[in-house]
Coordinates of C-alpha atoms in Angstrom, one line a residue:
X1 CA 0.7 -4.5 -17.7
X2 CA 3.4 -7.0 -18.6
X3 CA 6.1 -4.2 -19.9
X4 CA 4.8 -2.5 -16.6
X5 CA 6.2 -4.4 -14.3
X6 CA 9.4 -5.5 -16.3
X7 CA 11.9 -3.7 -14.9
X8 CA 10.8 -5.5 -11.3
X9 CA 9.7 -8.9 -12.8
X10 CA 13.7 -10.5 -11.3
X11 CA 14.1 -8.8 -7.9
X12 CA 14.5 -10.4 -5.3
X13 CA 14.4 -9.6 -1.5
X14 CA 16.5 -12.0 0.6
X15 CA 15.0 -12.8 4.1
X16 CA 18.3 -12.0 6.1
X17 CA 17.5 -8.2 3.9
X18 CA 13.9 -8.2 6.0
X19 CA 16.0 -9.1 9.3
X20 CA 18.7 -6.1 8.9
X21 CA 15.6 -4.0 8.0
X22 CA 14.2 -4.6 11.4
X23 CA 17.5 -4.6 13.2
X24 CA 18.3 -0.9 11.9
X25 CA 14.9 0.5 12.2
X26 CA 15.1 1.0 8.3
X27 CA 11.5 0.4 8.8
X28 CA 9.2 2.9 7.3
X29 CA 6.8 0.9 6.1
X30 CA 5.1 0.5 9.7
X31 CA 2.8 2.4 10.3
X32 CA 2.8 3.6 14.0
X33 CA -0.8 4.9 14.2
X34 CA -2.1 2.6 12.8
X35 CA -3.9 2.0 8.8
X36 CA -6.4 4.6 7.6
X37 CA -8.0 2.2 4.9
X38 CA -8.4 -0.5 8.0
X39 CA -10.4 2.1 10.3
X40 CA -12.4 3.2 6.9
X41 CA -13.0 -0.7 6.1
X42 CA -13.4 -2.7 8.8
X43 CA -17.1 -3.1 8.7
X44 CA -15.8 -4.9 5.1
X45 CA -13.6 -7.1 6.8
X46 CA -15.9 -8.1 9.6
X47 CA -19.4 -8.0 8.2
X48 CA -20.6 -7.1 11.4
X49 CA -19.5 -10.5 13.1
X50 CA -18.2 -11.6 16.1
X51 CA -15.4 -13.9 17.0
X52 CA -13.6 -14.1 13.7
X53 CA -10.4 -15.6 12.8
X54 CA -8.4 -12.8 11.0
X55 CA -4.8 -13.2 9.5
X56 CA -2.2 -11.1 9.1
X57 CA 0.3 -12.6 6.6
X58 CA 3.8 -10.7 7.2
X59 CA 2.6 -8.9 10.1
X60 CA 5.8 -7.2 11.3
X61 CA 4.1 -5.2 14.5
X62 CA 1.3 -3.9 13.1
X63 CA -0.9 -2.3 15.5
X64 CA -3.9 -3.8 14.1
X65 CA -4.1 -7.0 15.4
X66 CA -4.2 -5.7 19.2
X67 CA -7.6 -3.5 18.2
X68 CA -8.7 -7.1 16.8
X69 CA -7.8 -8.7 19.8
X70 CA -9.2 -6.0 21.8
X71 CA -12.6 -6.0 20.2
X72 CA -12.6 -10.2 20.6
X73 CA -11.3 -11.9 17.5
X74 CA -8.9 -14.2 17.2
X75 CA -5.5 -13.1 15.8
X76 CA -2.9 -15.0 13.8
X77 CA 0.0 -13.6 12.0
X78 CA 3.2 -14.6 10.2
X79 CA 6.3 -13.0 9.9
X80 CA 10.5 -13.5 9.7
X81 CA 11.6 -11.7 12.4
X82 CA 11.6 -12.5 15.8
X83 CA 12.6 -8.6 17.1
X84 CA 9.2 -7.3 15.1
X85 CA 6.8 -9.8 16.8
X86 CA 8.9 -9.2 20.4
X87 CA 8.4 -5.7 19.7
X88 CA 4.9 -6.0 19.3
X89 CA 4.0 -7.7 22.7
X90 CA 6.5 -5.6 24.6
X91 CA 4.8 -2.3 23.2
X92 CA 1.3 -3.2 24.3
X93 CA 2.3 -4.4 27.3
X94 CA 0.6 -8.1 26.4
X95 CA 2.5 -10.4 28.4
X96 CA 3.3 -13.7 26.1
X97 CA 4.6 -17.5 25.9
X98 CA 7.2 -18.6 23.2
X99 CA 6.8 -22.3 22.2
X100 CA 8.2 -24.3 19.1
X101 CA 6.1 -25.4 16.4
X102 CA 7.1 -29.0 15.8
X103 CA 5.6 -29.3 11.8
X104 CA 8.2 -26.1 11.2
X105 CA 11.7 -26.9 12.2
X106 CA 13.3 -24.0 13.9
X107 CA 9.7 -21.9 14.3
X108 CA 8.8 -19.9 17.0
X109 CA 5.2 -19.2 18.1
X110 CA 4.7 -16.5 20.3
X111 CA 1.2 -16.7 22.0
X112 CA -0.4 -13.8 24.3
X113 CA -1.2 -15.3 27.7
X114 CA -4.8 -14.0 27.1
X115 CA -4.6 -16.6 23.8
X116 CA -6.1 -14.8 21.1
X117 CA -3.1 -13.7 19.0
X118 CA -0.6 -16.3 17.9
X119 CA 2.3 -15.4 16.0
X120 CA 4.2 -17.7 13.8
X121 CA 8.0 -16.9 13.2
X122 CA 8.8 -18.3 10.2
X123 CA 8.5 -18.2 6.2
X124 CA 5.2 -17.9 5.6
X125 CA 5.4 -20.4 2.9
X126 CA 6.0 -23.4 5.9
X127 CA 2.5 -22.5 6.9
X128 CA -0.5 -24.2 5.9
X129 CA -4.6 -25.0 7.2
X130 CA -3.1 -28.1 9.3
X131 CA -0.8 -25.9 11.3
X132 CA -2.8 -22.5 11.1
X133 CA -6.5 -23.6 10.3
X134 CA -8.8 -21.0 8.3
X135 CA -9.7 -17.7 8.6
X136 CA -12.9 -15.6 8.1
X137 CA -10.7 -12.7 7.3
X138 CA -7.1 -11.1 6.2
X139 CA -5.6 -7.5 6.2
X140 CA -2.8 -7.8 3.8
X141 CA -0.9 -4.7 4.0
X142 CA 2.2 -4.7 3.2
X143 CA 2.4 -8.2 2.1
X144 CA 1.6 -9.2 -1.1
X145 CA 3.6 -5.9 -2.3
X146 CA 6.3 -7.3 -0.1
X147 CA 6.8 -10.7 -1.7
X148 CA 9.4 -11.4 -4.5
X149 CA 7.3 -11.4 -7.7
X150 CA 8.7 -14.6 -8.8
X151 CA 6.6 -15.7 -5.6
X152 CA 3.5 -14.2 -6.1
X153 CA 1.7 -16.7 -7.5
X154 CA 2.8 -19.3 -4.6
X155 CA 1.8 -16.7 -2.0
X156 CA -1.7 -16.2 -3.2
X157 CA -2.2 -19.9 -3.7
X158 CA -1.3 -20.1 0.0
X159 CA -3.0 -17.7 0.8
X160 CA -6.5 -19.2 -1.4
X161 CA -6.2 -22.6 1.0
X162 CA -6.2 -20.3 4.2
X163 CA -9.6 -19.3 3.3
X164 CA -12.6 -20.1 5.1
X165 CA -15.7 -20.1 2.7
X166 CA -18.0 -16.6 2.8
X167 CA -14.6 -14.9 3.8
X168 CA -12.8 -11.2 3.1
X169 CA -10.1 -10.6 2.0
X170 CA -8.4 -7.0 2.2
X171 CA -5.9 -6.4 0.2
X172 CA -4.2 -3.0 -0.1
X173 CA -1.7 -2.3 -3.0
X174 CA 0.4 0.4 -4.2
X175 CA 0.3 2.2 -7.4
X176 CA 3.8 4.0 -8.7
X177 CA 5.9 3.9 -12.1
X178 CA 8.1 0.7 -11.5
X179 CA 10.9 2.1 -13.9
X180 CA 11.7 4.5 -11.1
X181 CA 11.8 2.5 -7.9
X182 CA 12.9 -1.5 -7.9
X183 CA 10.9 -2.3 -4.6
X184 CA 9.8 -3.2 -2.0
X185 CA 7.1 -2.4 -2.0
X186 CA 6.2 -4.1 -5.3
X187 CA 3.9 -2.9 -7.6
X188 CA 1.0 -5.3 -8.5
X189 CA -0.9 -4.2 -11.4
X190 CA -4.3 -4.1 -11.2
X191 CA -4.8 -6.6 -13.9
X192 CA -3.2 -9.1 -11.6
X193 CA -5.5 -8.7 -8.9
X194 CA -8.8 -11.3 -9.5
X195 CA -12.3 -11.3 -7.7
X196 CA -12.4 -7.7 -7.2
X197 CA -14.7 -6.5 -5.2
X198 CA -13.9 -2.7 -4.2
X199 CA -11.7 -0.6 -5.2
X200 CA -10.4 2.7 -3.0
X201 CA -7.4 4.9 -3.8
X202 CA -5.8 6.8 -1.1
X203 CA -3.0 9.3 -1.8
X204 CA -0.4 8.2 0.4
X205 CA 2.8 10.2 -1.0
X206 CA 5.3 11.5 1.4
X207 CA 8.9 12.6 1.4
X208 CA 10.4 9.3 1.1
X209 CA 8.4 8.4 -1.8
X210 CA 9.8 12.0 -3.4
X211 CA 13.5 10.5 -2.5
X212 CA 12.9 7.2 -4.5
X213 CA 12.2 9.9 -7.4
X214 CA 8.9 9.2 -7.6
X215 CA 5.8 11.4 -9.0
X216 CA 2.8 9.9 -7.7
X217 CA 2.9 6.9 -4.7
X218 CA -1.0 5.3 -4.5
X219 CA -2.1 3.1 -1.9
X220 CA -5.0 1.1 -3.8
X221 CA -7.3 -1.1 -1.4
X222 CA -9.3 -4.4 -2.7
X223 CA -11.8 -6.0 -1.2
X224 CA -12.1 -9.2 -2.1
X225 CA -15.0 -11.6 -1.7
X226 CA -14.7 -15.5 -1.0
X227 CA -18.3 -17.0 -1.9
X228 CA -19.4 -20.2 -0.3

């Protein structure tokens, strides 16, 4: 998997890259209606409990986390720019406070009035269990293929001391031939992935993947399992 992944092993996405993707709507990646594999696994995520804590590690606008607000969890999520998470109240009409977060400097929180989604505007690696606490859940979508590979290992080790004990973790990937697109999104072999759980393919190719001269564009979902 190592010759796999060569040609992508040294890219890297700056953050002010993320921020003129946002500011020019070069943003494809969001998903307007929502993620089929979340619908198809959210019993997996939530394990038919109530109240959770879920996390949404570079959450962008993702619809998500209002149907998880909606059906009474608690919602946290991370991400660098401050249009995405504005976006995201002003579309749901969820009226909001902005605060600082003093252990980050120059972080935003954004806070629905209602209290039960908080996000962070900042790098997700300034976060940590003292400012966030723990969850009983993630949907990372987006994120860990998002990440700078040179980072990866930082961002799951993060992402390991976010977790609450007896937790899930899902974890949705994407599957093309590296040598023909340099990313974002990242490929992540599946020999890199540990603990795994479930495994679901979902043939998510479209036109734009054609344009990046690609054959085949996979969106591969793990479920993955953290044991008390």
């Amino acid at each position: 998997a190592g010759s796999d992944v060569e040609p992508q092993k040294d890219r890297v996405v700056t953050e002010e890259e993320w921020l003129r993707k946002w500011e020019m709507g070069n943003t494809g990646f969001h998903k307007e209606q929502g993620h089929p594999l979340f619908q198809k696994y959210l019993d997996a995520l939530l394990n038919g409990r109530n109240g959770l804590r879920i996390f949404f590690p570079l959450c962008g606008k993702a619809l998500e986390m209002k149907w998880l607000a909606d059906m009474g969890h608690s919602v946290v999520g991370v991400e660098v720019s401050e249009q995405a998470l504005k976006e995201f109240f002003t579309e749901h009409s969820l009226p909001y406070c902005e605060e600082l977060v003093p252990e980050i400097p120059g972080a935003k929180m954004f806070q629905s009035t209602s209290g039960n989604i908080s996000l962070y505007c900042c790098s997700i690696y300034h976060l940590s269990s003292s400012i966030v606490g723990k969850f009983d859940g993630v949907w990372d979508r987006g994120a860990l293929v998002a990440v700078n590979p040179s980072d990866r290992q930082r961002y799951v080790s993060l992402m390991i001391t976010l977790m609450e004990k007896n937790s899930s973790y899902l974890l949705v990937t994407v599957s093309y031939d590296p040598s023909k697109h340099k990313g974002p999104p990242f490929y992540v072999p599946e020999s890199e992935i540990k603990s795994l759980f479930g495994l679901e393919k979902l043939d998510d190719f479209s036109d734009r993947h054609r344009q990046w001269g690609l054959d085949y564009f996979l969106e591969v979902l793990y479920i993955l399992k953290f044991v008390a």
